[in-house]
Coordinates of C-alpha atoms in Angstrom, one line a residue:
Chain H
X1 CA 18.1 -5.7 1.8
X2 CA 16.1 -2.7 0.7
X3 CA 14.6 -2.3 4.2
X4 CA 18.2 -1.6 5.4
X5 CA 18.7 1.0 2.7
X6 CA 15.5 2.6 4.0
X7 CA 16.8 2.6 7.5
X8 CA 20.1 4.0 6.5
X9 CA 18.3 6.8 4.6
X10 CA 16.0 7.5 7.6
X11 CA 19.0 7.5 10.0
X12 CA 21.0 9.7 7.8
X13 CA 18.3 12.3 7.3
X14 CA 17.4 12.2 10.9
X15 CA 21.1 12.9 11.9
X16 CA 21.3 15.7 9.4
X17 CA 18.1 17.1 10.6
X18 CA 19.2 16.9 14.1
X19 CA 22.5 18.8 13.5
X20 CA 20.6 21.5 11.6
X21 CA 17.8 22.1 14.0
X22 CA 17.0 20.2 17.1
X23 CA 13.6 21.5 17.7
X24 CA 12.4 20.7 14.2
X25 CA 13.7 17.2 14.6
X26 CA 11.8 16.6 17.8
X27 CA 8.7 18.0 16.1
X28 CA 9.3 15.5 13.2
X29 CA 9.6 12.5 15.4
X30 CA 6.4 13.7 17.3
X31 CA 4.6 13.9 14.0
X32 CA 5.9 10.5 13.0
X33 CA 4.7 8.9 16.1
X34 CA 1.3 10.5 15.8
X35 CA 0.7 9.6 12.3
X36 CA 1.6 6.1 13.1
X37 CA -0.7 6.0 16.2
X38 CA -3.5 7.4 14.3
X39 CA -3.4 4.7 11.8
X40 CA -2.6 1.8 14.1
X41 CA -6.2 0.5 14.7
X42 CA -6.6 0.1 11.0
X43 CA -3.3 -1.5 10.4
X44 CA -3.9 -4.0 13.3
X45 CA -7.3 -4.9 11.8
X46 CA -5.7 -5.5 8.5
X47 CA -3.1 -7.7 9.9
X48 CA -5.8 -9.8 11.5
X49 CA -7.6 -10.1 8.2
X50 CA -4.3 -11.2 6.6
X51 CA -3.9 -13.9 9.2
X52 CA -7.3 -15.3 8.5
X53 CA -6.9 -15.1 4.7
X54 CA -3.6 -17.0 4.7
X55 CA -5.2 -19.6 7.0
X56 CA -8.2 -20.4 4.9
X57 CA -6.7 -19.7 1.4
X58 CA -3.4 -21.8 1.5
X59 CA -0.9 -22.3 -1.2
X60 CA -2.2 -25.8 -2.2
X61 CA -5.7 -24.4 -2.7
X62 CA -4.6 -21.5 -4.7
X63 CA -2.5 -23.9 -7.0
X64 CA -5.5 -26.1 -7.4
X65 CA -7.8 -23.3 -8.5
X66 CA -5.4 -21.7 -10.8
X67 CA -4.0 -24.8 -12.3
X68 CA -3.4 -25.6 -16.0
X69 CA -6.2 -24.8 -18.6
X70 CA -8.3 -23.0 -16.1
X71 CA -9.4 -20.7 -18.9
X72 CA -11.9 -17.8 -18.2
X73 CA -12.6 -19.4 -14.8
X74 CA -9.0 -19.3 -14.0
X75 CA -8.9 -15.6 -14.9
X76 CA -11.8 -15.0 -12.7
X77 CA -10.1 -16.9 -9.9
X78 CA -6.8 -15.3 -10.5
X79 CA -8.4 -11.8 -10.3
X80 CA -10.3 -12.6 -7.1
X81 CA -7.3 -14.2 -5.3
X82 CA -5.0 -11.5 -6.3
X83 CA -7.5 -8.7 -5.3
X84 CA -8.6 -10.2 -2.0
X85 CA -5.4 -11.6 -0.7
X86 CA -2.3 -9.6 0.6
X87 CA 0.6 -11.9 -0.1
X88 CA 3.9 -10.2 0.1
X89 CA 5.9 -10.3 -3.2
X90 CA 8.7 -12.4 -1.6
X91 CA 6.0 -15.1 -1.2
X92 CA 4.0 -14.3 -4.3
X93 CA 6.7 -14.5 -6.9
X94 CA 8.0 -18.0 -6.0
X95 CA 4.5 -19.3 -5.9
X96 CA 3.7 -17.8 -9.2
X97 CA 6.9 -19.3 -10.7
X98 CA 5.8 -22.7 -9.1
X99 CA 2.4 -22.4 -10.6
X100 CA 3.7 -21.6 -14.0
X101 CA 6.1 -24.6 -14.1
X102 CA 3.1 -26.7 -13.0
X103 CA 1.3 -25.6 -16.2
X104 CA -0.6 -22.5 -15.2
X105 CA -1.4 -20.0 -18.0
X106 CA 0.8 -16.8 -18.2
X107 CA -2.3 -14.6 -18.5
X108 CA -3.7 -16.0 -15.2
X109 CA -0.4 -15.7 -13.5
X110 CA 0.1 -12.1 -14.8
X111 CA -3.4 -11.3 -13.7
X112 CA -2.8 -12.8 -10.3
X113 CA 0.4 -10.7 -9.8
X114 CA -1.0 -7.5 -11.3
X115 CA -4.2 -7.5 -9.1
X116 CA -2.1 -8.5 -6.1
X117 CA -0.1 -5.4 -6.5
X118 CA -2.8 -2.9 -7.6
X119 CA -6.0 -4.0 -6.2
X120 CA -6.6 -4.3 -2.4
X121 CA -10.0 -5.3 -1.1
X122 CA -8.7 -6.1 2.4
X123 CA -7.0 -2.7 2.6
X124 CA -10.0 -0.8 1.1
X125 CA -11.3 0.4 4.5
X126 CA -7.8 1.9 5.1
X127 CA -7.5 3.5 1.7
X128 CA -11.1 5.0 2.2
X129 CA -10.0 6.6 5.4
X130 CA -7.4 8.4 3.6
X131 CA -9.1 9.4 0.3
X132 CA -12.8 8.6 0.9
X133 CA -14.9 5.6 -0.1
X134 CA -15.8 6.7 -3.7
X135 CA -12.3 7.5 -4.6
X136 CA -10.9 4.2 -3.0
X137 CA -13.6 2.2 -5.0
X138 CA -12.8 4.0 -8.2
X139 CA -9.1 3.5 -8.0
X140 CA -9.5 -0.3 -7.2
X141 CA -12.1 -0.8 -10.1
X142 CA -9.9 1.0 -12.6
X143 CA -6.9 -1.0 -11.3
X144 CA -8.8 -4.2 -11.9
X145 CA -9.7 -3.2 -15.3
X146 CA -6.1 -2.3 -16.2
X147 CA -4.9 -5.5 -14.7
X148 CA -7.4 -7.6 -16.8
X149 CA -6.5 -5.8 -20.1
X150 CA -2.7 -5.9 -19.6
X151 CA -2.7 -9.7 -18.4
X152 CA -4.6 -10.7 -21.6
X153 CA -2.2 -8.8 -23.8
X154 CA 0.8 -10.4 -21.9
X155 CA -0.8 -13.9 -22.3
X156 CA -0.8 -13.2 -26.1
X157 CA 2.6 -11.7 -26.4
X158 CA 4.7 -14.0 -24.3
Chain W
X1 CA -10.8 3.5 28.0
X2 CA -14.1 3.9 26.1
X3 CA -12.3 5.8 23.4
X4 CA -9.7 3.1 23.3
X5 CA -12.3 0.4 22.9
X6 CA -14.1 2.4 20.2
X7 CA -10.9 3.0 18.2
X8 CA -9.7 -0.6 18.4
X9 CA -13.2 -2.3 18.2
X10 CA -12.5 -4.0 14.9
X11 CA -9.1 -5.2 16.0
X12 CA -10.6 -6.5 19.2
X13 CA -13.4 -8.3 17.4
X14 CA -10.8 -10.0 15.4
X15 CA -8.7 -11.0 18.4
X16 CA -12.0 -12.6 19.8
X17 CA -12.6 -14.3 16.6
X18 CA -9.1 -15.6 16.6
X19 CA -9.5 -16.9 20.1
X20 CA -12.8 -18.7 19.2
X21 CA -11.1 -20.2 16.3
X22 CA -8.2 -21.5 18.5
X23 CA -10.7 -23.0 20.8
X24 CA -12.9 -24.6 17.9
X25 CA -10.2 -25.6 15.4
X26 CA -6.9 -25.3 17.2
X27 CA -4.8 -26.0 14.1
X28 CA -6.4 -23.3 11.9
X29 CA -6.5 -20.9 14.9
X30 CA -2.9 -21.1 15.6
X31 CA -2.0 -20.8 12.0
X32 CA -4.1 -17.6 11.8
X33 CA -2.5 -16.2 14.9
X34 CA 1.0 -17.0 13.7
X35 CA 0.2 -15.5 10.2
X36 CA -1.0 -12.3 11.7
X37 CA 2.0 -12.2 14.1
X38 CA 4.5 -12.7 11.2
X39 CA 2.8 -9.9 9.1
X40 CA 3.0 -7.7 12.1
X41 CA 6.7 -8.4 12.6
X42 CA 7.1 -7.9 8.9
X43 CA 5.3 -4.5 9.0
X44 CA 6.9 -3.3 12.1
X45 CA 10.4 -3.8 10.6
X46 CA 9.3 -1.7 7.5
X47 CA 7.2 1.0 9.0
X48 CA 9.4 2.9 11.3
X49 CA 11.8 4.5 8.7
X50 CA 8.9 5.3 6.5
X51 CA 7.1 7.2 9.2
X52 CA 10.4 8.9 10.4
X53 CA 11.0 10.1 6.8
X54 CA 7.5 11.3 6.6
X55 CA 7.8 13.2 9.8
X56 CA 11.1 14.8 8.6
X57 CA 9.5 15.6 5.2
X58 CA 6.5 17.2 7.0
X59 CA 8.6 19.7 9.0
X60 CA 11.4 20.4 6.4
X61 CA 9.5 20.6 3.1
X62 CA 7.1 23.5 2.8
X63 CA 3.9 23.5 1.1
X64 CA 5.3 26.0 -1.5
X65 CA 8.1 23.5 -2.3
X66 CA 5.9 20.6 -2.7
X67 CA 3.6 22.5 -4.9
X68 CA 6.4 23.6 -7.0
X69 CA 7.7 20.0 -7.7
X70 CA 4.6 18.0 -7.5
X71 CA 1.8 20.5 -7.8
X72 CA -0.7 21.4 -10.6
X73 CA 1.8 23.2 -12.8
X74 CA 4.8 20.7 -12.3
X75 CA 4.2 19.1 -15.6
X76 CA 6.3 16.2 -17.1
X77 CA 9.0 16.9 -14.5
X78 CA 6.5 16.5 -11.7
X79 CA 5.3 13.2 -13.1
X80 CA 8.8 12.0 -13.4
X81 CA 9.6 13.0 -9.8
X82 CA 6.3 11.1 -8.6
X83 CA 7.4 8.1 -10.6
X84 CA 10.9 7.9 -9.1
X85 CA 9.5 8.4 -5.6
X86 CA 7.4 5.4 -6.1
X87 CA 9.9 3.2 -7.9
X88 CA 12.5 3.7 -5.1
X89 CA 10.3 2.5 -2.3
X90 CA 9.7 -0.6 -0.4
X91 CA 6.7 -2.2 1.4
X92 CA 3.1 -3.0 0.7
X93 CA 0.7 -0.5 -1.0
X94 CA -1.0 0.3 2.2
X95 CA 2.1 1.8 3.5
X96 CA 2.0 4.3 0.7
X97 CA -1.4 5.7 1.7
X98 CA -0.3 7.8 4.5
X99 CA 2.6 9.2 2.3
X100 CA 0.1 10.0 -0.5
X101 CA -2.1 11.8 2.0
X102 CA 0.9 13.8 3.2
X103 CA 1.7 14.8 -0.4
X104 CA -1.9 15.8 -1.0
X105 CA -1.9 17.8 2.1
X106 CA 1.2 19.6 1.0
X107 CA -0.3 20.5 -2.4
X108 CA 0.7 17.8 -4.8
X109 CA -1.7 17.4 -7.8
X110 CA -4.2 14.4 -8.0
X111 CA -2.4 13.1 -11.1
X112 CA 1.0 13.0 -9.4
X113 CA -0.2 11.4 -6.2
X114 CA -2.1 8.7 -8.1
X115 CA 1.0 8.2 -10.4
X116 CA 3.0 7.7 -7.2
X117 CA 0.5 5.2 -5.8
X118 CA 0.5 3.3 -9.1
X119 CA 4.3 3.2 -9.4
X120 CA 4.7 2.1 -5.8
X121 CA 2.2 -0.8 -6.5
X122 CA 3.6 -2.2 -9.8
X123 CA 7.1 -0.8 -10.4
X124 CA 9.1 -0.9 -7.0
X125 CA 12.6 -1.6 -8.4
X126 CA 13.9 -3.8 -5.5
X127 CA 10.8 -6.1 -5.9
X128 CA 11.2 -6.2 -9.6
X129 CA 14.8 -7.5 -9.3
X130 CA 13.4 -10.3 -7.3
X131 CA 10.6 -10.9 -9.7
X132 CA 13.3 -11.2 -12.7
X133 CA 15.0 -14.0 -10.6
X134 CA 11.7 -15.8 -10.1
X135 CA 9.7 -15.3 -13.3
X136 CA 12.4 -14.1 -15.8
X137 CA 13.2 -10.9 -17.5
X138 CA 10.8 -11.2 -20.3
X139 CA 7.8 -11.8 -18.0
X140 CA 8.8 -9.0 -15.6
X141 CA 9.5 -6.3 -18.3
X142 CA 6.3 -7.1 -20.3
X143 CA 4.2 -6.9 -17.1
X144 CA 6.0 -3.7 -16.1
X145 CA 5.6 -2.1 -19.5
X146 CA 1.8 -3.0 -19.7
X147 CA 1.1 -2.1 -16.1
X148 CA 2.9 1.3 -16.5
X149 CA 0.6 2.2 -19.3
X150 CA -2.3 1.1 -17.0
X151 CA -1.2 3.2 -14.0
X152 CA -0.6 6.3 -16.1
X153 CA -4.0 6.0 -17.6
X154 CA -5.5 5.4 -14.1
X155 CA -3.7 8.5 -12.8
X156 CA -5.1 10.5 -15.6
X157 CA -8.6 9.1 -15.2
X158 CA -8.5 9.8 -11.4
X159 CA -7.4 13.3 -12.0
X160 CA -9.7 14.1 -14.9
X161 CA -12.9 12.6 -13.3
X162 CA -12.4 14.4 -10.1
X163 CA -13.9 17.8 -10.5
X164 CA -13.0 20.6 -8.0
X165 CA -15.5 19.8 -5.4
X166 CA -14.5 16.1 -5.4
X167 CA -10.8 17.1 -5.3
X168 CA -11.4 19.3 -2.3
X169 CA -13.2 16.4 -0.7
X170 CA -10.4 14.0 -1.2
X171 CA -7.9 16.6 0.1
X172 CA -10.0 17.3 3.2
X173 CA -10.4 13.5 3.8
X174 CA -6.6 12.8 3.4
X175 CA -5.9 15.8 5.9
X176 CA -8.5 14.6 8.4
X177 CA -7.2 11.0 8.3
X178 CA -3.7 12.2 8.6
X179 CA -4.3 14.5 11.6
X180 CA -6.8 12.4 13.5
X181 CA -4.5 11.1 16.2
X182 CA -3.4 14.6 16.8
X183 CA -6.7 16.1 17.8
X184 CA -7.8 13.5 20.4
X185 CA -10.8 12.8 18.3
X186 CA -12.1 9.3 18.9
X187 CA -11.1 7.2 15.9
X188 CA -14.0 6.5 13.4
X189 CA -13.9 3.7 11.0
X190 CA -10.7 1.7 10.5

């Protein structure tokens, strides 16, 4: 749904831009293509990694590791799975809901969701290309720490 | 040809790995291929409007404008603006990196850029609506509030711990990564 809004937005701005200045619009499209093309090798590599991860870490396996009463170990696993995998939200939320009803802890699930959103081990090479290795590493470490603290608080509060 | 091989060497290695996997364990192999392919389709469906908007932003928004709204002196309003940009977005976090690099090149402050990345990661409104349907409003709002505190602190920490030299390095890096395809350089690391 939101993708359609994004397309509509891009189309509207593109049309507006075209009416105002054709040359600038052509330049914009050239730039769009070039920035896409320059990042394409990294994107394709990440997609290949996603394929392998989804193959060897399937839903059933994640369920088993994160199951009920997993305690600290479960937290570690939640953080690791969330940080390493790149599951899209439309898959992750139903999975998280299923895990919760199967008896998983709220803190573990919150940690899994938070790290999934904020920490990206597989995409770190891509991030490093844009901001440098040290910065990418720092952002991911800080995000992991923030996810840990906020999940433990959420586990207490809920 | 050689430049192509160098640029795509990691991707090509993984293709090779997938082929080997297909031959050795055909079930796992085909699952890996189809998962990658599904992600490719998903990504190709999200990416075109993002890059078109980026291209348009690049030619229409001047460095001065960007610095005024998201630059160092933009203050609370700049932070709100970064937050809104991130919240009304779609797509995985890695789709935000090129945008963040563009903002940096146009003179946005480090705090605002990392706040934008943080919001994009934990507070995308469309995704949160879906999260509410799956995990409930209480869970979603608690997670959002706690993560929001986290990303503000992270943005603050990222900006504060980067001295001028480091900041220049980040900006240079972002600019270099962004313009790499334009200058016929051979691609470096993925």
